Coordinates of C-alpha atoms in Angstrom, one line a residue:
X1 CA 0.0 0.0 0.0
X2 CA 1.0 3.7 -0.5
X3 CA 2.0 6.2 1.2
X4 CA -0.2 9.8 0.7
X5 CA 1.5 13.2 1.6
X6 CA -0.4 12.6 5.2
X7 CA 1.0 9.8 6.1
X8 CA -1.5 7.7 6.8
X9 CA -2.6 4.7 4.3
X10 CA -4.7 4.8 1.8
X11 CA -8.1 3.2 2.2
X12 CA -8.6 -0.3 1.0
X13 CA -12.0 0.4 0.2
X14 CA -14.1 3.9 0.1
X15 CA -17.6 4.4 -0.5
X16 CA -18.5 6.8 -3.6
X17 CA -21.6 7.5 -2.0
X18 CA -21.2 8.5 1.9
X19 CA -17.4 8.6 1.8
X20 CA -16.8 6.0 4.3
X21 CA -13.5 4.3 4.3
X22 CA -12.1 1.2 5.6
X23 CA -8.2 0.1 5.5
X24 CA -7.8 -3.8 6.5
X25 CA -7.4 -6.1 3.3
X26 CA -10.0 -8.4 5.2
X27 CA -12.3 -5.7 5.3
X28 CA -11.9 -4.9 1.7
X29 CA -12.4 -8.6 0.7
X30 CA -15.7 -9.2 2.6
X31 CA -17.2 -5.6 1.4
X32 CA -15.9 -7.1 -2.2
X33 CA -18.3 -10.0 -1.6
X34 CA -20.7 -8.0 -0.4
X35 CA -20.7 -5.4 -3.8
X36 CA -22.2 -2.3 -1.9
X37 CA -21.7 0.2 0.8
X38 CA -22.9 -1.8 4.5
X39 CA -24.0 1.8 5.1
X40 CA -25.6 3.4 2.6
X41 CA -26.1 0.9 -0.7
X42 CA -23.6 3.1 -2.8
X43 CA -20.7 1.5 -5.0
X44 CA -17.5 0.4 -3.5
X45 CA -14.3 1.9 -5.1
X46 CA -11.6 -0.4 -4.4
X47 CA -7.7 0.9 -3.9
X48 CA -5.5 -0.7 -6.5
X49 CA -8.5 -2.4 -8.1
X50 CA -5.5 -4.2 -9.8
X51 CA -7.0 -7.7 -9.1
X52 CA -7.7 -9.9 -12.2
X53 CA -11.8 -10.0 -13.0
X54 CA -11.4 -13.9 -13.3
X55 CA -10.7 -13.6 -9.7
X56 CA -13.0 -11.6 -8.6
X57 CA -15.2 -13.4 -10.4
X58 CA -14.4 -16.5 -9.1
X59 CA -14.3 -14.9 -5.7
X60 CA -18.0 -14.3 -6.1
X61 CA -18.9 -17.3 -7.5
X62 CA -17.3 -19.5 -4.6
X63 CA -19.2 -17.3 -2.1
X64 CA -22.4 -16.8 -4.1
X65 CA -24.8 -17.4 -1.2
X66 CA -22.8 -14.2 0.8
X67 CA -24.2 -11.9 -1.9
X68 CA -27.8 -12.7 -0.2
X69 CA -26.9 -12.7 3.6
X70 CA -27.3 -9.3 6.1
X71 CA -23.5 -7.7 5.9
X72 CA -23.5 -8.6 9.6
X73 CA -22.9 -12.1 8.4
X74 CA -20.3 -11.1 6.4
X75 CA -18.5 -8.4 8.2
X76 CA -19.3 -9.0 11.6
X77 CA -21.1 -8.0 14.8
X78 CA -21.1 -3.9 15.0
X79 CA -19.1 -2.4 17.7
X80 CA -20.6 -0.5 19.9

């Protein structure tokens, strides 16, 4: 990952929509699965979207039945 003039990492994953960003690769893979924004339904903009379609593809194809499940499922329990 990359370096920006702050310092800090760049996001794995960013929504388009609400802006939210999240930075853990595991994060990034399970919002990948998931295809939308846990918070507000908008599109997903992945850092380095240099992954292969064929993988992604077979990503989602091997965990098909995650597409239909609540994102708490996927991602987690929320903290609180």
């Amino acid at each position: 990952m990359t370096e920006s003039v702050g310092m800090s990492p760049l996001p794995a994953v960013r929504c388009s929509s609400c802006e939210f960003k999240w930075n853990s690769p595991a994060m990034a893979e399970g919002l990948r699965l998931l295809g939308s924004c846990p918070k507000c339904s908008g599109e997903l903009i992945f850092a380095g979207d240099a992954e292969p379609a064929a993988h992604a593809t077979e990503t989602a194809e091997r965990f098909a039945p995650a597409r239909v499940t609540a994102p708490h499922l996927v991602l987690g329990i929320p903290r609180r």
